[in-house]
mmCIF file of C-alpha atoms in Angstrom:
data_model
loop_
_atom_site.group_PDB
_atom_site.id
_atom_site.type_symbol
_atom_site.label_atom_id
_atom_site.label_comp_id
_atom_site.label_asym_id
_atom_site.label_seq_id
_atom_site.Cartn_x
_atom_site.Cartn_y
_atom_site.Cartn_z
ATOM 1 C CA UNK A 202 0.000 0.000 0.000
ATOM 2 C CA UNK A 203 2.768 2.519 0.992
ATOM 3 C CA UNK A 204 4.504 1.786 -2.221
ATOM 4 C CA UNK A 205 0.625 2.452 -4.417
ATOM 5 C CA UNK A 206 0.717 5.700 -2.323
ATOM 6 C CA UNK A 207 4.270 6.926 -2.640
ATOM 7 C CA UNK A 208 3.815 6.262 -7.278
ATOM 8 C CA UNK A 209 0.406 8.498 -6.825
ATOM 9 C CA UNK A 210 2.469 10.964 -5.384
ATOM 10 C CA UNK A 211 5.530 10.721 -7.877
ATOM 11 C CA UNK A 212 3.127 10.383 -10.445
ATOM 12 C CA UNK A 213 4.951 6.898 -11.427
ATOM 13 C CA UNK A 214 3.845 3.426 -11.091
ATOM 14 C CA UNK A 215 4.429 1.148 -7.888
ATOM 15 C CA UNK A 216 6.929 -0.929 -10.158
ATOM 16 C CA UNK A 217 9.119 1.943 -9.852
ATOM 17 C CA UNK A 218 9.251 1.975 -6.286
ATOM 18 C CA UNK A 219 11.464 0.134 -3.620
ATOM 19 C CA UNK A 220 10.957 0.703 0.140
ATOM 20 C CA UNK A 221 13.278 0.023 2.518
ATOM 21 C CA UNK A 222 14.205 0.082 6.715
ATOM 22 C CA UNK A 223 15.650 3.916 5.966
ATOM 23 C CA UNK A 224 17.344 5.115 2.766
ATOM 24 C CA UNK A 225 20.149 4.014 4.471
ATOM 25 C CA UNK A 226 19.140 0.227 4.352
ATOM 26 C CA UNK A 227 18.452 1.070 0.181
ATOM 27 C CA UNK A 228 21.966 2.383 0.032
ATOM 28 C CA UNK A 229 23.657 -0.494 0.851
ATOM 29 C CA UNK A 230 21.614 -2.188 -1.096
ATOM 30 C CA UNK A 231 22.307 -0.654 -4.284
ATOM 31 C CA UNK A 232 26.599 -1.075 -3.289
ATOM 32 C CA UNK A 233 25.922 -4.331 -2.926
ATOM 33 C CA UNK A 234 24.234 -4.661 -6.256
ATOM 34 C CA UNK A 235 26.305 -2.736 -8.619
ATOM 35 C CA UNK A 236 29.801 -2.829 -6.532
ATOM 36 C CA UNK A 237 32.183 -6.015 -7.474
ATOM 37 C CA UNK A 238 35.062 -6.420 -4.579
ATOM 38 C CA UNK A 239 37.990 -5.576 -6.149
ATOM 39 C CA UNK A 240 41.657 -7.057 -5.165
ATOM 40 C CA UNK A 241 43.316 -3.580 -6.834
ATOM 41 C CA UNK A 242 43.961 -1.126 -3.763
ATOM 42 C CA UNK A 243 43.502 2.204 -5.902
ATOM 43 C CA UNK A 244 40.891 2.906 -8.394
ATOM 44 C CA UNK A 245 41.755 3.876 -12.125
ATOM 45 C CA UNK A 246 41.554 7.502 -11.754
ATOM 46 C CA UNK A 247 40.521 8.352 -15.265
ATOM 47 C CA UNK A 248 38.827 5.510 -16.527
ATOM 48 C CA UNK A 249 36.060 7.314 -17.770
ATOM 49 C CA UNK A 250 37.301 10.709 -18.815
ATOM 50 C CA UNK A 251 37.951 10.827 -22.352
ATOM 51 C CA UNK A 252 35.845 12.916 -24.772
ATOM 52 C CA UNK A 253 35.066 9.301 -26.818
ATOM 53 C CA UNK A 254 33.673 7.373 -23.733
ATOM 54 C CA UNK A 255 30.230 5.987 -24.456
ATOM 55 C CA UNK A 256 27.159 8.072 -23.689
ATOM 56 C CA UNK A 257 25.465 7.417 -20.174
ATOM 57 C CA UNK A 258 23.144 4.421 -20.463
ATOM 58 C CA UNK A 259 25.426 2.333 -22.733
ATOM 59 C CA UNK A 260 25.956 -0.120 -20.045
ATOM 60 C CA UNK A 261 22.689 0.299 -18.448
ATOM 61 C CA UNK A 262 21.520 -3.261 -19.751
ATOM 62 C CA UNK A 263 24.724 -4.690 -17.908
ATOM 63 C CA UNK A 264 24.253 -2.694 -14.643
ATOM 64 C CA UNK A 265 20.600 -4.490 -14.358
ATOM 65 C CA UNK A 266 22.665 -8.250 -14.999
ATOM 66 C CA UNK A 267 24.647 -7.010 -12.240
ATOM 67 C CA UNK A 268 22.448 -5.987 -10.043
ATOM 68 C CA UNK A 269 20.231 -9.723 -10.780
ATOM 69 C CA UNK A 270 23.221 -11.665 -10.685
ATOM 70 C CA UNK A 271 24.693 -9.771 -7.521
ATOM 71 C CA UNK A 272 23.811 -12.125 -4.955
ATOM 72 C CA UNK A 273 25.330 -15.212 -6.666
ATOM 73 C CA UNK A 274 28.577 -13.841 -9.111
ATOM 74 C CA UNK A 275 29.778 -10.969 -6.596
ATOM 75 C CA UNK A 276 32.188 -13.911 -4.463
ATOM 76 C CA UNK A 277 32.750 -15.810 -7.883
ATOM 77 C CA UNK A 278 34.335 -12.306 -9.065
ATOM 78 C CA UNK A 279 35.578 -11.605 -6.117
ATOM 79 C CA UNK A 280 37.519 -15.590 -5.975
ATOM 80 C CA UNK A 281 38.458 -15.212 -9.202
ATOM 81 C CA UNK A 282 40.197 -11.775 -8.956
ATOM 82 C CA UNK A 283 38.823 -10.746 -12.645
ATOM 83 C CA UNK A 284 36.874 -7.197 -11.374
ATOM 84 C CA UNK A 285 37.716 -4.386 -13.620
ATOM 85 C CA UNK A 286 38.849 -1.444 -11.062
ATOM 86 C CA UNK A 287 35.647 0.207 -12.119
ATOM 87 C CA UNK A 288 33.238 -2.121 -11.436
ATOM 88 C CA UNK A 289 34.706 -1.780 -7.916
ATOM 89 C CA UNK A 290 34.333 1.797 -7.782
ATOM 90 C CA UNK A 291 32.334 3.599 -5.318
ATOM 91 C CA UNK A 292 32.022 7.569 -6.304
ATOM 92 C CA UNK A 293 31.118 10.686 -4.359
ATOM 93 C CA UNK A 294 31.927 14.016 -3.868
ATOM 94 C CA UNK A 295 33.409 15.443 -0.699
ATOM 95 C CA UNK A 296 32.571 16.514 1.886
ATOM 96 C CA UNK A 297 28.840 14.521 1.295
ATOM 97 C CA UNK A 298 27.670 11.909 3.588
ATOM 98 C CA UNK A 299 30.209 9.887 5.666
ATOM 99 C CA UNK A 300 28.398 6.936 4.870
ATOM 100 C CA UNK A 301 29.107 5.975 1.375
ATOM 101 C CA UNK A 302 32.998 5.017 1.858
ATOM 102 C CA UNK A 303 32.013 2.938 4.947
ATOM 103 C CA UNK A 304 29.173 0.975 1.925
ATOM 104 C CA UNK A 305 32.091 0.769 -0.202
ATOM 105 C CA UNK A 306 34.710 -0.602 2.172
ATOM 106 C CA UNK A 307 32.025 -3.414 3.632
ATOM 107 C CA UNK A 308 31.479 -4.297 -0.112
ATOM 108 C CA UNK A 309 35.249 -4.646 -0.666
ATOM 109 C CA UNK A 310 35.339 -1.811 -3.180
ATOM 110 C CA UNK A 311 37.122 1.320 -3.416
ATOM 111 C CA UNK A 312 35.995 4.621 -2.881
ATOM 112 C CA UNK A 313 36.629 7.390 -5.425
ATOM 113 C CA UNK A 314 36.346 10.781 -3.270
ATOM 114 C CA UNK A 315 36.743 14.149 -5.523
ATOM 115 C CA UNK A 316 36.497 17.355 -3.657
ATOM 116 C CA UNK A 317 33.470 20.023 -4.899
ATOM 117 C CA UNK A 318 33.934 23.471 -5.197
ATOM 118 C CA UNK A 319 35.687 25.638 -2.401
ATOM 119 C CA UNK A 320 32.080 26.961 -2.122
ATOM 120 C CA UNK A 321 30.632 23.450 -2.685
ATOM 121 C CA UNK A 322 29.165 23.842 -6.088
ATOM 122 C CA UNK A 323 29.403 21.280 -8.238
ATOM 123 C CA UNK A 324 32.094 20.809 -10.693
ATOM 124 C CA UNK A 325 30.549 20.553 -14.618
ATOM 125 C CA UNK A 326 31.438 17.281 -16.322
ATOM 126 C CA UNK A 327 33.984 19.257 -18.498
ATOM 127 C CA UNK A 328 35.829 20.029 -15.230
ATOM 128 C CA UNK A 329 35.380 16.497 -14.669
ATOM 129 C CA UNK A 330 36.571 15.148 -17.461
ATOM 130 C CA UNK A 331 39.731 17.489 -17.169
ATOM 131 C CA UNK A 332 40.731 17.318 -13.950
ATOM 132 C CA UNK A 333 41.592 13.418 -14.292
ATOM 133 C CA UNK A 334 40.299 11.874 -11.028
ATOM 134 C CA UNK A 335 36.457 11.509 -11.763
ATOM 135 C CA UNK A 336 35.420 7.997 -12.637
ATOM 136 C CA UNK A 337 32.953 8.410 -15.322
ATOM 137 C CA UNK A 338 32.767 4.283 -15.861
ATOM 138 C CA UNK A 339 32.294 3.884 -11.795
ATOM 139 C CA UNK A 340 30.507 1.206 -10.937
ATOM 140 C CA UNK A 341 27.878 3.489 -8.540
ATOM 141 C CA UNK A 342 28.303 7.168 -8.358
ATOM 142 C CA UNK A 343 26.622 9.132 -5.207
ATOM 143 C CA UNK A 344 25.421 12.648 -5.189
ATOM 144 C CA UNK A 345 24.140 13.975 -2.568
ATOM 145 C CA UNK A 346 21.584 16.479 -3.687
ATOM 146 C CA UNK A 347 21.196 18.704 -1.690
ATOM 147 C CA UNK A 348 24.583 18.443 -0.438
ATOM 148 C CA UNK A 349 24.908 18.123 3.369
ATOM 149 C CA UNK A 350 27.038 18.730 5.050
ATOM 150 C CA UNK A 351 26.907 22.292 3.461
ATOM 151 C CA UNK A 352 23.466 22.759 2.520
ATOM 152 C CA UNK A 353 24.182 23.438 -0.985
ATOM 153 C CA UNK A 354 21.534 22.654 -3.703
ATOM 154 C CA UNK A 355 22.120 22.060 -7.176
ATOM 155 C CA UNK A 356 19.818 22.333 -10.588
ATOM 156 C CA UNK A 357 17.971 19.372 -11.966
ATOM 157 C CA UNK A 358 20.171 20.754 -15.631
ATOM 158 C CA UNK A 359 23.447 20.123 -13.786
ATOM 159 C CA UNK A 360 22.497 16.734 -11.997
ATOM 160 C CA UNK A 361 20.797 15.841 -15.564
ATOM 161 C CA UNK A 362 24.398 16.616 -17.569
ATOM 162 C CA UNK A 363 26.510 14.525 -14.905
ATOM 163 C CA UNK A 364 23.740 11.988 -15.200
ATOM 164 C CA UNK A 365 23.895 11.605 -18.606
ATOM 165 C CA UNK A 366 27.856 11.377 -18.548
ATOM 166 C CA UNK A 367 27.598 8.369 -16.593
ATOM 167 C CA UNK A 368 28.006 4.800 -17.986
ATOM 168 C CA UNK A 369 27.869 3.492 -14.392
ATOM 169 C CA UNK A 370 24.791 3.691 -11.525
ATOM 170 C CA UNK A 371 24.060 7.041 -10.352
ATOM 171 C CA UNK A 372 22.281 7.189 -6.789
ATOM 172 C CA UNK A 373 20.743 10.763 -6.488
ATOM 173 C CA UNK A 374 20.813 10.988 -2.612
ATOM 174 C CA UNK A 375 17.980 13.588 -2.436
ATOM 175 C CA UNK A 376 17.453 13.443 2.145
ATOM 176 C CA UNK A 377 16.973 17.136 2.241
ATOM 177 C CA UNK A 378 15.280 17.797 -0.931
ATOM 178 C CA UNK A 379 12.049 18.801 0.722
ATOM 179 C CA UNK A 380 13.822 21.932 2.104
ATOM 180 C CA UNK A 381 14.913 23.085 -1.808
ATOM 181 C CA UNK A 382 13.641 24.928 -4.659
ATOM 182 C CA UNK A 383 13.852 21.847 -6.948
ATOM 183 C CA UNK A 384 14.120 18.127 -7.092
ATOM 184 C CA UNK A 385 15.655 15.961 -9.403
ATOM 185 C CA UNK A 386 12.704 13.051 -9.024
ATOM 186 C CA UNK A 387 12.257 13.462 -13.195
ATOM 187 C CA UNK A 388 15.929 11.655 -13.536
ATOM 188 C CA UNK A 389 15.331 8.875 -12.057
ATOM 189 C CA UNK A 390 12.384 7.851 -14.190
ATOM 190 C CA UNK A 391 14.222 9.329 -17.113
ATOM 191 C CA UNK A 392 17.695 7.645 -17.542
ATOM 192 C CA UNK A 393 17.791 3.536 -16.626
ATOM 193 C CA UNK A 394 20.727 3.656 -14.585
ATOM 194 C CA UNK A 395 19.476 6.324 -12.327
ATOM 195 C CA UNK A 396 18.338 5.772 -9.205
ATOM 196 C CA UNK A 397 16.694 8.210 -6.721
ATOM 197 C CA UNK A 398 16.871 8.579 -2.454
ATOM 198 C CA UNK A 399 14.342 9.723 -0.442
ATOM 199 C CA UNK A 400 13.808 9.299 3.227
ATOM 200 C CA UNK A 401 10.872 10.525 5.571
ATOM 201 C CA UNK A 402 13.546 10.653 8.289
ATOM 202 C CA UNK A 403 14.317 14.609 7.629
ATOM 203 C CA UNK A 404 11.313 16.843 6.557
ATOM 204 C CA UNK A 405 9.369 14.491 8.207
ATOM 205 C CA UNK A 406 10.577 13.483 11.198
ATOM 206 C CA UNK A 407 10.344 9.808 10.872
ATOM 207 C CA UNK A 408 13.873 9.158 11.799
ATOM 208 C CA UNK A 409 12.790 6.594 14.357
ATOM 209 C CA UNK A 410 10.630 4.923 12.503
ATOM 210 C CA UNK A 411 13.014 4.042 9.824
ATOM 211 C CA UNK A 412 11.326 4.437 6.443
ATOM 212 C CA UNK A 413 13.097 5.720 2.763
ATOM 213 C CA UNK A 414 12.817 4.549 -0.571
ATOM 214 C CA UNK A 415 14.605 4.663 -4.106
ATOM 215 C CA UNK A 416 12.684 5.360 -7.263
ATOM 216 C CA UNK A 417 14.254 4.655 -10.794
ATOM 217 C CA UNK A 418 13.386 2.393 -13.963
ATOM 218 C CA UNK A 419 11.039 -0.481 -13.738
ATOM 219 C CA UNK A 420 13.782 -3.030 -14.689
ATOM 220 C CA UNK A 421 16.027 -1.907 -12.174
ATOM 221 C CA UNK A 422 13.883 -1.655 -9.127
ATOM 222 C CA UNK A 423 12.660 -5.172 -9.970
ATOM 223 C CA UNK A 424 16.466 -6.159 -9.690
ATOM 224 C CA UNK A 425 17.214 -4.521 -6.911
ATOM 225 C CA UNK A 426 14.016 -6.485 -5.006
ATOM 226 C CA UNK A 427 15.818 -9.816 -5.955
ATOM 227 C CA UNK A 428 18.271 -8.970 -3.336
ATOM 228 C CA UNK A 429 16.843 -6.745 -0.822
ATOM 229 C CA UNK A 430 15.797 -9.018 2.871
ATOM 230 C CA UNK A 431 12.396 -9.882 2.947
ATOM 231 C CA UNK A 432 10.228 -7.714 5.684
ATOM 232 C CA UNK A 433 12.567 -5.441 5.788
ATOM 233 C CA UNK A 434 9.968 -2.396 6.316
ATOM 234 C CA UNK A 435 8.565 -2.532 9.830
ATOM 235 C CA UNK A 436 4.808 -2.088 10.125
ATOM 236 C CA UNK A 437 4.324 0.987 12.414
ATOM 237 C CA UNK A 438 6.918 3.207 9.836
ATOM 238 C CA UNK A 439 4.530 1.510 6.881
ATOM 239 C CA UNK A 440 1.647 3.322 8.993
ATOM 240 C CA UNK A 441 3.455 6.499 9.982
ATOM 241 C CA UNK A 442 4.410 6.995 6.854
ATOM 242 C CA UNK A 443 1.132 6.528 5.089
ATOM 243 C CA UNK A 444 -0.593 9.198 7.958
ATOM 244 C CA UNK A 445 2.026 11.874 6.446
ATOM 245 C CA UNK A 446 1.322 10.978 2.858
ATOM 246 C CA UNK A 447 -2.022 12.096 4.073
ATOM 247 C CA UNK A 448 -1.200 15.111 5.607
ATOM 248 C CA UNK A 449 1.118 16.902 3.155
ATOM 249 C CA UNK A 450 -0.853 20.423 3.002
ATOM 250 C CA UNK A 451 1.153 20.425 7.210
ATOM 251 C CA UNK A 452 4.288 19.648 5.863
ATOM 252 C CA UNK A 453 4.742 22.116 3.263
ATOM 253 C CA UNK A 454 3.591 24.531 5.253
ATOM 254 C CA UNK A 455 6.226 23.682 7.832
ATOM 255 C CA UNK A 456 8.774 23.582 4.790
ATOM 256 C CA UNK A 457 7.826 27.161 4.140
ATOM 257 C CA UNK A 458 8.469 27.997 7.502
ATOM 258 C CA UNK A 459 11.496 26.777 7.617
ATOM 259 C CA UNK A 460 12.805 28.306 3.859
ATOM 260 C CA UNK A 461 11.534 31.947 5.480
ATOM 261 C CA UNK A 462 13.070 31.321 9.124
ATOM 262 C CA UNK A 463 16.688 30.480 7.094
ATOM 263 C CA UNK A 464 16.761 32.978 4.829
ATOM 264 C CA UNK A 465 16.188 35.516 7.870
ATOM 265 C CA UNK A 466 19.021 33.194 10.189
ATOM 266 C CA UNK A 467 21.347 33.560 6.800
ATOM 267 C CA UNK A 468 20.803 37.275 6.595
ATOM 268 C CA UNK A 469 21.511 37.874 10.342
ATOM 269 C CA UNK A 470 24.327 35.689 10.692
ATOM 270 C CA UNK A 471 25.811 37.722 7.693
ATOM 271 C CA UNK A 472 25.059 41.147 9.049
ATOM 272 C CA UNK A 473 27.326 40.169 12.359
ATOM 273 C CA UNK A 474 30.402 38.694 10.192
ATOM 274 C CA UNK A 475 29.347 35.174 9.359
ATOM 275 C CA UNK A 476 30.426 33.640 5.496
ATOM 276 C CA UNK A 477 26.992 32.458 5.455
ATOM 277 C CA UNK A 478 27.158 29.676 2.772
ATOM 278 C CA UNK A 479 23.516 29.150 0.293
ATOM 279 C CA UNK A 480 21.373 26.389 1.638
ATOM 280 C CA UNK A 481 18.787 24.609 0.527
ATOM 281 C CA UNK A 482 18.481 22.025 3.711
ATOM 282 C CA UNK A 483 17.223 22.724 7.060
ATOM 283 C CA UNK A 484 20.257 23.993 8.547
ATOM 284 C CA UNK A 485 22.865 26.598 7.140
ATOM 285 C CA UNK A 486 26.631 26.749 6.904
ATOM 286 C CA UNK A 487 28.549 29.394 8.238
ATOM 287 C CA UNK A 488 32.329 30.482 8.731
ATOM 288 C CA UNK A 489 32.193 32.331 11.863
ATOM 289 C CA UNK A 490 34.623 35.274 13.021
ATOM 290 C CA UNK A 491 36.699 36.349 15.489
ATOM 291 C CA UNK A 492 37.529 33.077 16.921
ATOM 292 C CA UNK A 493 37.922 29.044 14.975
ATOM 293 C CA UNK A 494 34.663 27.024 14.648
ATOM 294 C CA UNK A 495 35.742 24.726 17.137
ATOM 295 C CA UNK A 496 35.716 27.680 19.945
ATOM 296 C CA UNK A 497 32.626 29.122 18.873
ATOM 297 C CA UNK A 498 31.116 25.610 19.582
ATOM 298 C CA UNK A 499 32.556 25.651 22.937
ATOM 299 C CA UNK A 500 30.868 29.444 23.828
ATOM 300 C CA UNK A 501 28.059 28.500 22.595
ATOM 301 C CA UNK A 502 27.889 25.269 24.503
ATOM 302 C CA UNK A 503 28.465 27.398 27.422
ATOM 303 C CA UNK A 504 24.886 29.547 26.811
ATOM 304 C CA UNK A 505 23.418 26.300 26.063
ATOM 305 C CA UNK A 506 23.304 26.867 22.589
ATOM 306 C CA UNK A 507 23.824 23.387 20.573
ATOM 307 C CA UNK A 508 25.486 23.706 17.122
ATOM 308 C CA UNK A 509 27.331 21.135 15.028
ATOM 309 C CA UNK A 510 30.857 21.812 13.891
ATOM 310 C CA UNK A 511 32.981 19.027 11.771
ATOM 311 C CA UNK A 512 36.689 18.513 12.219
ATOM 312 C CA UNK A 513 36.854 17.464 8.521
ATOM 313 C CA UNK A 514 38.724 19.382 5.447
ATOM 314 C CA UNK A 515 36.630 21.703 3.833
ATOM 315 C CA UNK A 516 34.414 22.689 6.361
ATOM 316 C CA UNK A 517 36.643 22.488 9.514
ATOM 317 C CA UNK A 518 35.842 26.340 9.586
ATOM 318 C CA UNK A 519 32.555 26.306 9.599
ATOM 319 C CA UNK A 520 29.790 25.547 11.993
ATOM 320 C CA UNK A 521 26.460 23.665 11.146
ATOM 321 C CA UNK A 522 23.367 25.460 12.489
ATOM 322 C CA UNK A 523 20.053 23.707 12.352
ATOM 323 C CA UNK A 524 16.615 25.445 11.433
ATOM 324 C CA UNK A 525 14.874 25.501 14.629
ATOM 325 C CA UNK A 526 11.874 28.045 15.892
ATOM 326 C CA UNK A 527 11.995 31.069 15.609
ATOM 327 C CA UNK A 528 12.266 31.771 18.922
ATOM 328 C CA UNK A 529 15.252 29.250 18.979
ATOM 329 C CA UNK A 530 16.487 31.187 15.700
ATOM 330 C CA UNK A 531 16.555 34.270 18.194
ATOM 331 C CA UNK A 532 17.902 32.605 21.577
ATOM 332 C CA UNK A 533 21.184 31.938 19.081
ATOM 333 C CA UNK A 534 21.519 35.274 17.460
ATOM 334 C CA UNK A 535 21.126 36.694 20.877
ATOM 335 C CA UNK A 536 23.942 34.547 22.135
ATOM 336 C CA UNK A 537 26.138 35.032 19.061
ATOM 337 C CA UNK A 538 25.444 38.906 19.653
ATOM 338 C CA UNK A 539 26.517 38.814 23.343
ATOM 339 C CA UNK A 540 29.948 36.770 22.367
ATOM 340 C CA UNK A 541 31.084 39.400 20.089
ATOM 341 C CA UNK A 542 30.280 42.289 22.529
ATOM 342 C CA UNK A 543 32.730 40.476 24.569
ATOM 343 C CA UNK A 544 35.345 40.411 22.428
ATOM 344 C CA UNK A 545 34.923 43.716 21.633
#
């Protein structure tokens, strides 16, 4: 039933439709599908980059083999040591969710990372193909769309170009999506070897309850339920998700509430020295002054004020602030206000 519901509101057919215990669950699925274990340490770094590779979908019949076959051939390969280092590539973008090199390392693949943009745009596929180190032949590529953890959104033409690129699986990892001006549902019903991520866990706070799904071609999702554990949905997420299929006029309303309360957080933030990077998530980026991230989450601690901040390149100078009330929006700003008179 949740699947019937989830195609009327796609506009797709159930057949197009896999549910599973969290996008998370559907993740490793789909690693485990398209992802041979490879014996080779370090991935080809431009196996896919030349201007006369194969448009995407070439290999699309071949990633659905895989993906039918998975279960059975993936130790065969793996005894047998024949894996081309593609097929044992797992692809993202960094920083993006910590969770795809840990699927790629239980699989026995190798991850691919390739930094974005200092401001964490997204690089074109001519950047790609010239900087030497994207994969465009990797066996599964992940995008995380919008990106966390920056926030940053991207356009359904840009995601469609890299898409199209690809001769590999392309998971669109869309958890935040519900927060942003646009989606990039259309792809995965588009191209074959696209596959798209939801989850109920953000936008609507299911995280509990453990309920996300991938959408893509017929064909594929049919191949992925070969392998996927049987019951692997538990019934009271099946019914808590079904009551918020029902009540969707609440939940974008409380998505609008949340775009208006962080563009005003952005533009206050940036009026008292943050970088303030764009978001299109629930919580923003921003490169505080005065003192490193890592203090500013220790004074802010100290007012009771709870932010995230990630020792990790790229954004090691930046803290993560979530989209709360607005009267939690103004507790902060207060706090950040009385820090700086401090200082000063």
């Amino acid at each position: 039933m949740l699947r019937e519901k989830l195609a009327r509101f796609h506009h797709c057919r159930p057949e197009n439709i896999i549910v599973g215990n969290g996008s998370d669950e559907l993740l490793a699925l789909a690693t485990r599908a398209f992802v041979e274990p490879s014996i080779d340490p370090a991935p080809a770094s431009a196996a896919g980059g030349g201007e006369g590779a194969p448009r995407a979908g070439a290999e699309a019949p071949n990633i659905l083999l895989r993906a039918r076959n998975a279960r059975s051939s993936a130790s065969v390969r793996a005894i047998q040591g024949a894996s081309r280092p593609s097929r044992s590539v797992v692809q993202f973008f960094t920083p993006s969710y910590s969770l795809y090199p840990v699927l790629a390392e239980i699989q026995g693949g190798v991850s691919n990372p390739v930094p974005l943009h200092a401001d964490f745009s997204l690089p074109s596929v001519g950047e790609l193909r010239r900087g030497g180190r994207w994969d465009f032949r990797a066996a599964l590529t992940y995008v995380t769309a919008p990106n966390a953890p920056s926030g940053r959104g991207y356009s359904t033409r840009e995601l469609d170009a890299l898409c199209h690129a690809h001769r590999g699986a392309v998971v669109l990892d869309e958890a935040y999506v519900d927060f942003a001006d646009e989606n990039a549902m259309a792809l995965g019903l588009r191209h074959r070897h696209v596959l798209v991520a939801r989850t109920f866990s953000k936008a609507y706070s299911l995280c509990f309850l453990r309920v996300g799904y991938l959408v893509g071609h017929a064909d594929l999702i049919a191949a992925l339920q070969k392998i996927r554990d049987s019951y692997n949905v538990n019934g009271l997420g099946q019914v808590a998700a079904l009551a918020t299929l029902a009540n969707l006029p609440y939940y974008r309303n409380n998505f609008r509430r949340i775009r208006a309360t962080r563009e005003r957080l952005s533009r206050e933030l940036a009026a008292l020295g943050f970088r303030v990077y764009p978001s299109q998530t629930n919580f923003v980026l921003a490169r505080p002054p005065e003192w490193p991230a890592g203090a500013w989450l220790e004074k802010l601690r100290g007012r009771k004020i709870l932010v995230r901040w990630f020792d990790l390149p790229g954004v090691r100078d930046c803290l993560r602030i979530t989209i709360g009330t607005d009267g939690e929006i103004d507790a902060l700003l207060e706090a950040v206000r009385r820090i700086l008179r401090v200082n000063r």
